[in-house]
Short mmCIF file of C-alpha atoms in Angstrom, two decimals:
data_model
loop_
_atom_site.label_atom_id
_atom_site.label_comp_id
_atom_site.label_asym_id
_atom_site.label_seq_id
_atom_site.Cartn_x
_atom_site.Cartn_y
_atom_site.Cartn_z
CA UNK A 23 -2.10 -8.10 3.63
CA UNK A 24 -5.44 -9.20 2.19
CA UNK A 25 -7.88 -11.47 3.99
CA UNK A 26 -11.18 -10.57 2.32
CA UNK A 27 -14.10 -12.94 2.81
CA UNK A 28 -15.50 -14.19 0.46
CA UNK A 29 -12.54 -14.86 -1.84
CA UNK A 30 -14.70 -14.17 -4.91
CA UNK A 31 -17.20 -11.35 -5.18
CA UNK A 32 -18.93 -9.37 -7.94
CA UNK A 33 -16.30 -7.23 -9.64
CA UNK A 34 -13.25 -9.07 -8.38
CA UNK A 35 -11.54 -11.50 -6.05
CA UNK A 36 -8.84 -11.51 -3.38
CA UNK A 37 -6.07 -11.73 -6.00
CA UNK A 38 -7.14 -8.75 -8.06
CA UNK A 39 -7.81 -6.81 -4.86
CA UNK A 40 -4.30 -7.47 -3.55
CA UNK A 41 -2.64 -6.25 -6.74
CA UNK A 42 -4.79 -3.14 -7.05
CA UNK A 43 -4.52 -2.31 -3.35
CA UNK A 44 -0.74 -2.18 -3.30
CA UNK A 45 -0.60 -0.27 -6.58
CA UNK A 46 -2.99 2.31 -5.13
CA UNK A 47 -0.95 2.64 -1.94
CA UNK A 48 2.00 3.63 -4.12
CA UNK A 49 -0.11 5.90 -6.31
CA UNK A 50 -1.41 7.89 -3.34
CA UNK A 51 2.20 8.81 -2.52
CA UNK A 52 2.74 10.04 -6.07
CA UNK A 53 4.83 7.00 -7.00
CA UNK A 54 4.91 5.24 -10.34
CA UNK A 55 4.93 1.51 -9.52
CA UNK A 56 7.93 -0.52 -10.68
CA UNK A 57 7.38 -4.03 -9.33
CA UNK A 58 5.48 -6.14 -6.81
CA UNK A 59 6.09 -9.05 -4.46
CA UNK A 60 3.45 -11.68 -3.72
CA UNK A 61 3.12 -13.95 -0.70
CA UNK A 62 0.44 -16.65 -0.30
CA UNK A 63 -0.65 -18.33 2.93
CA UNK A 64 -2.79 -21.34 2.05
CA UNK A 65 -4.92 -23.41 4.38
CA UNK A 66 -4.45 -27.14 4.00
CA UNK A 67 -7.27 -28.52 1.88
CA UNK A 68 -8.03 -25.34 -0.05
CA UNK A 69 -9.82 -26.06 -3.30
CA UNK A 70 -7.16 -26.13 -6.03
CA UNK A 71 -9.66 -24.90 -8.61
CA UNK A 72 -10.24 -21.76 -6.54
CA UNK A 73 -6.49 -21.29 -6.13
CA UNK A 74 -5.95 -21.58 -9.88
CA UNK A 75 -8.68 -19.01 -10.58
CA UNK A 76 -7.06 -16.57 -8.17
CA UNK A 77 -3.55 -17.07 -9.57
CA UNK A 78 -4.88 -16.46 -13.08
CA UNK A 79 -6.67 -13.33 -11.85
CA UNK A 80 -3.42 -12.07 -10.27
CA UNK A 81 -1.55 -12.69 -13.51
CA UNK A 82 -4.17 -10.91 -15.60
CA UNK A 83 -4.27 -7.93 -13.22
CA UNK A 84 -0.48 -7.61 -13.18
CA UNK A 85 -0.21 -7.74 -16.97
CA UNK A 86 -3.08 -5.30 -17.48
CA UNK A 87 -1.49 -2.63 -15.30
CA UNK A 88 1.99 -3.42 -16.69
CA UNK A 89 3.63 -3.91 -13.30
CA UNK A 90 5.49 -7.23 -12.91
CA UNK A 91 5.55 -9.53 -9.90
CA UNK A 92 9.27 -10.15 -9.37
CA UNK A 93 9.36 -12.30 -6.25
CA UNK A 94 7.06 -14.31 -4.03
CA UNK A 95 6.60 -17.01 -1.44
CA UNK A 96 4.03 -19.66 -0.54
CA UNK A 97 3.31 -21.24 2.83
CA UNK A 98 0.73 -23.85 3.86
CA UNK A 99 -0.82 -23.89 7.35
CA UNK A 100 -2.73 -26.83 8.89
CA UNK A 101 -6.45 -27.16 8.32
CA UNK A 102 -8.33 -24.93 10.74
CA UNK A 103 -5.34 -22.61 11.31
CA UNK A 104 -6.27 -20.31 8.45
CA UNK A 105 -9.27 -19.56 6.26
CA UNK A 106 -8.59 -20.80 2.73
CA UNK A 107 -6.21 -18.06 1.54
CA UNK A 108 -4.45 -14.93 2.77
CA UNK A 109 -2.31 -12.79 0.45
CA UNK A 110 0.51 -10.36 1.22
CA UNK A 111 1.78 -7.93 -1.40
CA UNK A 112 4.47 -5.26 -1.34
CA UNK A 113 5.45 -2.79 -4.01
CA UNK A 114 8.27 -0.50 -5.07
CA UNK A 115 7.63 2.75 -6.87
CA UNK A 116 9.47 5.90 -7.91
CA UNK A 117 8.32 9.38 -6.86
CA UNK A 118 9.33 12.25 -9.19
CA UNK A 119 11.62 14.84 -7.60
CA UNK A 120 9.00 17.58 -7.98
CA UNK A 121 6.22 15.66 -6.18
CA UNK A 122 5.68 15.76 -2.42
CA UNK A 123 2.17 14.77 -1.37
CA UNK A 124 1.00 14.83 2.23
CA UNK A 125 -2.23 15.14 4.19
CA UNK A 126 -0.47 17.90 6.13
CA UNK A 127 -0.45 20.07 3.00
CA UNK A 128 -4.23 20.51 2.85
CA UNK A 129 -4.89 24.25 3.21
CA UNK A 130 -7.91 26.47 3.73
CA UNK A 131 -9.54 27.19 0.39
CA UNK A 132 -8.54 23.88 -1.20
CA UNK A 133 -11.18 21.84 -3.00
CA UNK A 134 -11.95 18.23 -2.06
CA UNK A 135 -12.43 15.97 -5.09
CA UNK A 136 -13.71 12.39 -5.03
CA UNK A 137 -12.84 10.41 -8.16
CA UNK A 138 -16.12 8.48 -8.31
CA UNK A 139 -19.03 6.86 -6.54
CA UNK A 140 -18.52 5.74 -2.96
CA UNK A 141 -19.35 2.61 -1.01
CA UNK A 142 -19.38 0.17 -3.93
CA UNK A 143 -16.86 -2.30 -2.52
CA UNK A 144 -18.05 -2.25 1.08
CA UNK A 145 -21.72 -2.81 0.30
CA UNK A 146 -20.89 -5.54 -2.23
CA UNK A 147 -18.86 -7.53 0.31
CA UNK A 148 -21.46 -7.02 3.03
CA UNK A 149 -24.43 -8.18 0.96
CA UNK A 150 -22.55 -11.12 -0.58
CA UNK A 151 -21.31 -12.33 2.82
CA UNK A 152 -24.78 -12.07 4.33
CA UNK A 153 -26.42 -13.79 1.36
CA UNK A 154 -28.61 -10.76 0.70
CA UNK A 155 -29.92 -10.37 -2.86
CA UNK A 156 -30.89 -6.86 -3.91
CA UNK A 157 -31.99 -5.35 -7.20
CA UNK A 158 -29.35 -3.57 -9.24
CA UNK A 159 -25.78 -4.30 -10.22
CA UNK A 160 -23.83 -4.22 -6.97
CA UNK A 161 -20.14 -4.87 -7.56
CA UNK A 162 -16.77 -3.94 -6.15
CA UNK A 163 -15.01 -0.91 -7.61
CA UNK A 164 -11.54 -2.47 -7.32
CA UNK A 165 -9.18 -0.98 -9.90
CA UNK A 166 -5.66 0.38 -10.15
CA UNK A 167 -5.40 4.17 -10.03
CA UNK A 168 -1.74 4.79 -10.88
CA UNK A 169 -2.37 5.84 -14.48
CA UNK A 170 -4.88 8.41 -13.28
CA UNK A 171 -2.62 9.82 -10.56
CA UNK A 172 0.39 9.89 -12.89
CA UNK A 173 -1.60 11.98 -15.37
CA UNK A 174 -2.85 14.36 -12.69
CA UNK A 175 0.61 14.90 -11.24
CA UNK A 176 2.16 15.36 -14.67
CA UNK A 177 -0.29 18.12 -15.61
CA UNK A 178 -0.83 19.71 -12.17
CA UNK A 179 2.24 18.87 -10.04
CA UNK A 180 1.92 21.94 -7.82
CA UNK A 181 -1.87 22.14 -7.54
CA UNK A 182 -2.41 18.69 -6.02
CA UNK A 183 -1.58 18.77 -2.32
CA UNK A 184 -2.75 15.36 -1.13
CA UNK A 185 -4.06 12.08 -2.55
CA UNK A 186 -5.70 9.41 -0.41
CA UNK A 187 -7.64 6.24 -1.15
CA UNK A 188 -10.70 5.99 1.13
CA UNK A 189 -10.54 2.28 1.91
CA UNK A 190 -11.35 1.08 5.44
CA UNK A 191 -13.57 3.65 7.15
CA UNK A 192 -14.55 5.21 3.84
CA UNK A 193 -14.60 8.84 2.76
CA UNK A 194 -15.62 10.08 6.21
CA UNK A 195 -12.70 8.56 8.08
CA UNK A 196 -10.14 9.53 5.45
CA UNK A 197 -11.27 13.17 5.47
CA UNK A 198 -11.07 13.19 9.27
CA UNK A 199 -7.48 11.98 9.03
CA UNK A 200 -6.64 14.71 6.51
CA UNK A 201 -8.27 17.41 8.64
CA UNK A 202 -6.39 16.23 11.74
CA UNK A 203 -3.03 16.06 9.95
CA UNK A 204 -3.37 19.49 8.35
CA UNK A 205 -5.03 21.15 11.38
CA UNK A 206 -7.83 22.39 9.16
CA UNK A 207 -11.57 21.78 8.90
CA UNK A 208 -13.42 20.23 5.97
CA UNK A 209 -17.00 20.88 4.88
CA UNK A 210 -18.77 18.50 2.49
CA UNK A 211 -21.99 19.08 0.57
CA UNK A 212 -24.33 16.10 0.91
CA UNK A 213 -26.06 16.86 -2.40
CA UNK A 214 -22.75 16.52 -4.24
CA UNK A 215 -21.74 13.12 -2.87
CA UNK A 216 -21.69 10.56 -5.73
CA UNK A 217 -23.45 7.31 -4.86
CA UNK A 218 -25.05 4.73 -7.12
CA UNK A 219 -28.82 4.31 -6.65
CA UNK A 220 -28.42 0.60 -5.85
CA UNK A 221 -25.78 1.36 -3.20
CA UNK A 222 -27.99 4.06 -1.69
CA UNK A 223 -30.95 1.67 -1.60
CA UNK A 224 -28.87 -1.08 0.02
CA UNK A 225 -27.59 1.36 2.65
CA UNK A 226 -31.13 2.44 3.49
CA UNK A 227 -32.26 -1.18 3.87
CA UNK A 228 -29.28 -2.16 6.03
CA UNK A 229 -29.12 1.06 8.05
CA UNK A 230 -25.66 2.03 6.80
CA UNK A 231 -24.08 5.29 5.67
CA UNK A 232 -22.10 5.16 2.43
CA UNK A 233 -19.63 7.73 3.77
CA UNK A 234 -18.17 5.02 6.02
CA UNK A 235 -18.08 2.15 3.51
CA UNK A 236 -14.81 0.95 2.00
CA UNK A 237 -13.77 1.82 -1.53
CA UNK A 238 -11.08 -0.02 -3.51
CA UNK A 239 -10.91 2.02 -6.70
CA UNK A 240 -11.44 5.63 -5.70
CA UNK A 241 -9.22 8.47 -4.54
CA UNK A 242 -9.70 11.72 -2.67
CA UNK A 243 -7.70 14.65 -4.02
CA UNK A 244 -7.09 17.84 -2.06
CA UNK A 245 -6.25 20.47 -4.65
CA UNK A 246 -5.75 24.19 -5.15
CA UNK A 247 -9.23 25.59 -5.75
CA UNK A 248 -7.94 27.67 -8.67
CA UNK A 249 -7.38 24.47 -10.68
CA UNK A 250 -10.16 22.31 -9.19
CA UNK A 251 -12.58 22.43 -12.12
CA UNK A 252 -9.83 21.69 -14.63
CA UNK A 253 -8.60 18.77 -12.52
CA UNK A 254 -12.12 17.32 -12.36
CA UNK A 255 -12.40 17.65 -16.15
CA UNK A 256 -9.08 15.85 -16.59
CA UNK A 257 -10.11 13.08 -14.19
CA UNK A 258 -13.38 12.56 -16.06
CA UNK A 259 -11.42 12.02 -19.27
CA UNK A 260 -10.14 8.72 -17.82
CA UNK A 261 -12.17 5.61 -17.00
CA UNK A 262 -10.85 5.62 -13.44
CA UNK A 263 -12.20 9.11 -12.80
CA UNK A 264 -15.27 9.36 -15.03
CA UNK A 265 -17.57 10.19 -12.09
CA UNK A 266 -15.20 12.65 -10.40
CA UNK A 267 -16.80 15.55 -8.57
CA UNK A 268 -15.95 18.28 -6.08
CA UNK A 269 -17.60 17.25 -2.81
CA UNK A 270 -16.41 19.96 -0.44
CA UNK A 271 -13.82 22.47 0.71
CA UNK A 272 -11.03 22.79 3.23
CA UNK A 273 -11.71 25.67 5.63
CA UNK A 274 -10.24 27.49 8.62
CA UNK A 275 -12.84 26.08 11.02
CA UNK A 276 -12.11 24.04 14.12
CA UNK A 277 -8.95 22.03 13.38
CA UNK A 278 -9.64 18.37 12.73
CA UNK A 279 -13.40 18.75 12.32
CA UNK A 280 -15.34 17.46 9.32
CA UNK A 281 -18.85 18.77 8.67
CA UNK A 282 -21.50 18.08 6.07
CA UNK A 283 -24.15 20.48 4.84
CA UNK A 284 -27.52 18.79 4.32
CA UNK A 285 -30.02 19.50 1.52
CA UNK A 286 -32.49 21.06 3.99
CA UNK A 287 -30.04 23.74 5.07
CA UNK A 288 -28.66 22.13 8.20
CA UNK A 289 -25.23 20.73 8.98
CA UNK A 290 -23.79 17.99 11.15
CA UNK A 291 -20.45 16.73 12.34
CA UNK A 292 -19.01 13.73 10.48
CA UNK A 293 -16.94 11.75 12.98
CA UNK A 294 -14.29 9.17 12.07
CA UNK A 295 -15.27 5.52 12.15
CA UNK A 296 -14.81 3.93 15.55
CA UNK A 297 -14.33 0.18 15.54
CA UNK A 298 -14.70 -2.10 12.54
CA UNK A 299 -18.29 -2.62 11.36
CA UNK A 300 -17.26 -5.18 8.77
CA UNK A 301 -14.03 -7.15 9.34
CA UNK A 302 -12.11 -8.72 6.46
CA UNK A 303 -13.31 -6.15 3.96
CA UNK A 304 -10.00 -6.27 2.07
#
């Protein structure tokens, strides 16, 4: 379900976000999406112009990714019992017989790849909601990733062990979940983390860490180190993965622990996110 506030933000809106989010949930399981359902919960009195814009955005997003919406439902709740619009989407996809992705399959020696810059969506929503204007082009990274994951799994079906989209809680929390599931440790290199200058500047001003900010168009891939460089090259050949980079390794350290090496030669523990610093991020 999608309850993002505001409904419209640089780079997208709640409709586009809902379509892309469900597609990416399927993609991270190795599935090729077949169809979607769409449910709308409207608050009485919602601006019909806004609703029309969102419905058009949903239609455009669905057609662009070539995945149809085959069923849906609409409900209206009394004024004050909702907040303009909530959206629920579900999807059906098909996983090839030779694909079996799982966080449990991360193994010592694997490379950790991030498909692009982190924190774009989270910082965009935060600054827009707070009415903060900063220099630079802050915008959500929302996009569908199924074409990218389908290509990766077609070329390297055995080398890719796990795919995850670092949404709520960001890269840090997702890697902690992978480390815990696989009973391994993960070490990141701070110098390798991809982050846009404007996102970095906004984080410094607001006292935030981009590792914990939500992403809506990025994936983490845990892959066999032997093929890691080739997988990065393949990802960079697609728009969805043009900024892909290896950010760390899976190791045999303390199970469930995620560390980061700093540029000055130190290291620190990267804990999972506790609580919700920014509700209604998606």
